[in-house]
PDB file of C-alpha atoms in Angstrom:
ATOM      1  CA  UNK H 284      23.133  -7.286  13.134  1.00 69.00           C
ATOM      2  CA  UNK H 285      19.446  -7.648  14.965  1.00 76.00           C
ATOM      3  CA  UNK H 286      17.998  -8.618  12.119  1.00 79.00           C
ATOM      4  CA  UNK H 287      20.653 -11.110  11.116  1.00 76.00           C
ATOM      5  CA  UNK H 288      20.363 -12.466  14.629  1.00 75.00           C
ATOM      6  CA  UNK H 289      16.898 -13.439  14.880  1.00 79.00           C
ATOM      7  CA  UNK H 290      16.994 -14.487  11.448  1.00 77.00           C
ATOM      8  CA  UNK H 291      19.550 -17.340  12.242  1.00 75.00           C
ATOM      9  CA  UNK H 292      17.842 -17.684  15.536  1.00 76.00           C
ATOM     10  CA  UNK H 293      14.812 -18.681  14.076  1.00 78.00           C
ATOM     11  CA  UNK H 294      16.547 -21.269  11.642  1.00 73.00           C
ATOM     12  CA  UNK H 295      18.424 -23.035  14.451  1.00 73.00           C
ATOM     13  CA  UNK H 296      14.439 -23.778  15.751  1.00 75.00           C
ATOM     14  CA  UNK H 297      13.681 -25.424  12.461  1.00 72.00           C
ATOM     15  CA  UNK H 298      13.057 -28.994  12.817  1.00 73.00           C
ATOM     16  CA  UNK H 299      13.737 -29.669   9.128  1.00 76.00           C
ATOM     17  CA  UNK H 300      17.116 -29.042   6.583  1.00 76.00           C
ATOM     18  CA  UNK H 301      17.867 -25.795   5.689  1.00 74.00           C
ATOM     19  CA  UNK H 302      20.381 -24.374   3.367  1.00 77.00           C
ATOM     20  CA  UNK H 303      21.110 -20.960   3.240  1.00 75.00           C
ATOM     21  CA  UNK H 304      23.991 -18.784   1.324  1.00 76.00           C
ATOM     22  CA  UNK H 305      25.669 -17.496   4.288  1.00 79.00           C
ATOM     23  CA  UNK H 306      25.220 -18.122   8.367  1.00 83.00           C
ATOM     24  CA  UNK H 307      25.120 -15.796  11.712  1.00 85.00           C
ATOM     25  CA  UNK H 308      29.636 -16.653  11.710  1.00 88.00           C
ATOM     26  CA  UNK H 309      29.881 -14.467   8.378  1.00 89.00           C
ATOM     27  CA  UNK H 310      27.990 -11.627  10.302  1.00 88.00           C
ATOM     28  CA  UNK H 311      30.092 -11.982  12.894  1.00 90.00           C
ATOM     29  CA  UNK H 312      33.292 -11.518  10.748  1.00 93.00           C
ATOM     30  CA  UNK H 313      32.312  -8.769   8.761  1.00 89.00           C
ATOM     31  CA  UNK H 314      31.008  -7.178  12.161  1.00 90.00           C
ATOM     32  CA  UNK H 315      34.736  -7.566  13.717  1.00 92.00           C
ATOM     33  CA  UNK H 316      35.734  -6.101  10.490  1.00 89.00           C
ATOM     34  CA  UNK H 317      33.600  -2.753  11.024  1.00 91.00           C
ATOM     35  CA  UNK H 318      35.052  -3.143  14.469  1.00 93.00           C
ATOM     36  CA  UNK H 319      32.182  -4.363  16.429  1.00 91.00           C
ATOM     37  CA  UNK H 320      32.599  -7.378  19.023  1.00 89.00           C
ATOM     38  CA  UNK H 321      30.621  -9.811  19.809  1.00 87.00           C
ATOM     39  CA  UNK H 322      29.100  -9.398  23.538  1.00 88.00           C
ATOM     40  CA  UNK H 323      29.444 -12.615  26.203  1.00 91.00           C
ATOM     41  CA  UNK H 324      25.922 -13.165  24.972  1.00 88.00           C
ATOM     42  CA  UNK H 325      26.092 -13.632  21.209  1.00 86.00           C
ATOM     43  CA  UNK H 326      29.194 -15.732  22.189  1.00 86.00           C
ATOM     44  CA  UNK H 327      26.985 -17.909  24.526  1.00 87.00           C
ATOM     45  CA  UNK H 328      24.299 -17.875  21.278  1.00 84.00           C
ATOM     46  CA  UNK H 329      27.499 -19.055  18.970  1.00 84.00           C
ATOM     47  CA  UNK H 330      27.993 -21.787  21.163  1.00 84.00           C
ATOM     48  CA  UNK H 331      24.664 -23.314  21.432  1.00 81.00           C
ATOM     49  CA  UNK H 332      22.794 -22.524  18.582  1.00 76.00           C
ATOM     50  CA  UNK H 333      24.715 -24.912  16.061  1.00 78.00           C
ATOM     51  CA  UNK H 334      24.559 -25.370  12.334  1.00 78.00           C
ATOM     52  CA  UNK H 335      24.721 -29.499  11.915  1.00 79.00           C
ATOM     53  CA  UNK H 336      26.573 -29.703   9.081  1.00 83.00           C
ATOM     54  CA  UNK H 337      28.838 -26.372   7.293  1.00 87.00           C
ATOM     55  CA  UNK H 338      29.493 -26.486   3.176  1.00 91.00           C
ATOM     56  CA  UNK H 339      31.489 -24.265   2.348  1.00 90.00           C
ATOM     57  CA  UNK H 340      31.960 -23.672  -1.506  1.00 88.00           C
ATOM     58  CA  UNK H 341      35.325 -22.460  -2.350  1.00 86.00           C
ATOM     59  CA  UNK H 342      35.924 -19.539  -4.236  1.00 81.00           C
ATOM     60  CA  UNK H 343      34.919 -19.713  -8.312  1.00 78.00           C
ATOM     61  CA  UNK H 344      37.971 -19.165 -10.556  1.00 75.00           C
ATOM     62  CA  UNK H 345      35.799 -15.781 -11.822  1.00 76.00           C
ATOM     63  CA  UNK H 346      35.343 -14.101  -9.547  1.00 72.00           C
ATOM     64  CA  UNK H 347      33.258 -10.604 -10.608  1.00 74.00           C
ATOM     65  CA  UNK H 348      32.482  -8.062  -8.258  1.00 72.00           C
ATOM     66  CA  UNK H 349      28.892  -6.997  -7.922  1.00 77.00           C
ATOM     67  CA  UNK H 350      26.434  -4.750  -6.138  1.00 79.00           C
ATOM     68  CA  UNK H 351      26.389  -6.924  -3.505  1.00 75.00           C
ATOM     69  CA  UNK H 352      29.604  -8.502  -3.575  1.00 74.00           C
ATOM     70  CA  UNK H 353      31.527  -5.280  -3.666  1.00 77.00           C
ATOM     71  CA  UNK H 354      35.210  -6.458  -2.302  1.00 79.00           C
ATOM     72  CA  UNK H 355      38.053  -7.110  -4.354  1.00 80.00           C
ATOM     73  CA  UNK H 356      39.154 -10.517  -5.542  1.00 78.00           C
ATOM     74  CA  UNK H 357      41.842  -9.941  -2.988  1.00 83.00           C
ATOM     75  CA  UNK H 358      39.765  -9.287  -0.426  1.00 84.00           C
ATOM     76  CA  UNK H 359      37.207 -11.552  -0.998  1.00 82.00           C
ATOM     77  CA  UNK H 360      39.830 -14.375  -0.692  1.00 85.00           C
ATOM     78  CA  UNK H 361      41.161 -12.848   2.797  1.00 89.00           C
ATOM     79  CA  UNK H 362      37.322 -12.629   3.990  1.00 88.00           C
ATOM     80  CA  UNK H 363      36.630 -16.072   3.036  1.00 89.00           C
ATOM     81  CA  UNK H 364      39.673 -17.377   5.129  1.00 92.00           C
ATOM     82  CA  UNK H 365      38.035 -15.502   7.850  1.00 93.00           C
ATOM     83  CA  UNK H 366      35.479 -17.148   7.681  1.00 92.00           C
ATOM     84  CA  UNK H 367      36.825 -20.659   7.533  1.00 92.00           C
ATOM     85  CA  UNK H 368      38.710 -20.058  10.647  1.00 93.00           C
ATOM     86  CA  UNK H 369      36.263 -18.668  12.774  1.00 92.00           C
ATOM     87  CA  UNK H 370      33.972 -21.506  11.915  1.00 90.00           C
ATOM     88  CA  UNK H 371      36.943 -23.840  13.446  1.00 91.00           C
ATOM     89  CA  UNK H 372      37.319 -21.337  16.697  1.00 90.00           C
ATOM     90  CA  UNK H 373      33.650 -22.508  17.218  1.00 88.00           C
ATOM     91  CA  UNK H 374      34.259 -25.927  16.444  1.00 88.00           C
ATOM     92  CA  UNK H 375      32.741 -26.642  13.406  1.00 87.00           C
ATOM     93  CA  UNK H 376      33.783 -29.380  10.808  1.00 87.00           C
ATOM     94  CA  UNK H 377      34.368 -27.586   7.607  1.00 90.00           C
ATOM     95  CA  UNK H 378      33.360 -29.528   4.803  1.00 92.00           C
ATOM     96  CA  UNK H 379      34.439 -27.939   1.289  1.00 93.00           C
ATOM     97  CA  UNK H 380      32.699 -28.039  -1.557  1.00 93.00           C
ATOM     98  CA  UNK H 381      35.307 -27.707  -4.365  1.00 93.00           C
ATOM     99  CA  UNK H 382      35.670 -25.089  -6.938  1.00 90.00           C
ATOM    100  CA  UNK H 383      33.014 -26.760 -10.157  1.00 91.00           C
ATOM    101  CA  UNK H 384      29.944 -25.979 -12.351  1.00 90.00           C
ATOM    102  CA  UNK H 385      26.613 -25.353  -9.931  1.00 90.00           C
ATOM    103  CA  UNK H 386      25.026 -28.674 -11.048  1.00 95.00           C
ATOM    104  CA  UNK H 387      28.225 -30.469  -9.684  1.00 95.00           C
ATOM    105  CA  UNK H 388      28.183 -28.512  -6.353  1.00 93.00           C
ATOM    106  CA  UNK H 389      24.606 -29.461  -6.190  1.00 93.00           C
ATOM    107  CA  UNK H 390      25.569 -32.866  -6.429  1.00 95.00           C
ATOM    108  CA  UNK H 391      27.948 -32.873  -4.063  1.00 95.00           C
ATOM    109  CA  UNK H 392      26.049 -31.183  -1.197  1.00 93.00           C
ATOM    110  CA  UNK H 393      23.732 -33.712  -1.680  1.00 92.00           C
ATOM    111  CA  UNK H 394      26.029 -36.406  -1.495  1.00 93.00           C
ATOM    112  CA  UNK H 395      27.149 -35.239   1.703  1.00 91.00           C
ATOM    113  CA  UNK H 396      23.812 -34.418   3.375  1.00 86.00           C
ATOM    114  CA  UNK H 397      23.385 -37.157   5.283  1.00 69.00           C
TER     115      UNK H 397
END
């Protein structure tokens, strides 16, 4: 969670784009998950240190389970809700990047960057 933290802390200082594979709101789902809350101060953090613009690539048809990516299909589909959701209770625009081959995704991020 620290490490997480200051990670994402340190991005929201960058001046130019970055794109990254996950953001500071999945670690807080997974964390209310395990049963931790967020303290009045990460909230504060949530609220001020804000991503500009959220893609969020919808599930791929095959879906494979990994060493990383250890939850069910099932699950994985319940998490990602989560995580759509408590993106809106902070008040950020959701912009989906549909289910297609990478170089299409690619595409359309870019596309929408601006």
């Amino acid at each position: 969670l620290q490490k997480d933290f200051a990670l994402f802390d340190q991005l929201a200082k960058k001046q130019e784009c970055v794109l990254t594979d996950t953001s500071f709101i999945e670690t807080v789902v997974f964390s209310a998950l395990a049963g931790i809350e967020m303290g009045p101060g990460i909230e504060a953090w949530l609220h001020n240190k804000r991503y500009k613009v959220v893609f969020f690539l919808a599930p791929i048809e095959e879906y494979k389970a990994t060493a990383v990516r250890m939850e069910s299909h099932n699950l994985a589909s319940q998490i990602s809700q989560e995580v759509q959701k408590t993106y809106l209770k902070y008040g950020y625009k959701v912009l989906v990047v549909p289910s297609m081959s990478l170089a299409e995704r690619c595409k359309f991020v870019k596309e929408h960057m601006n």
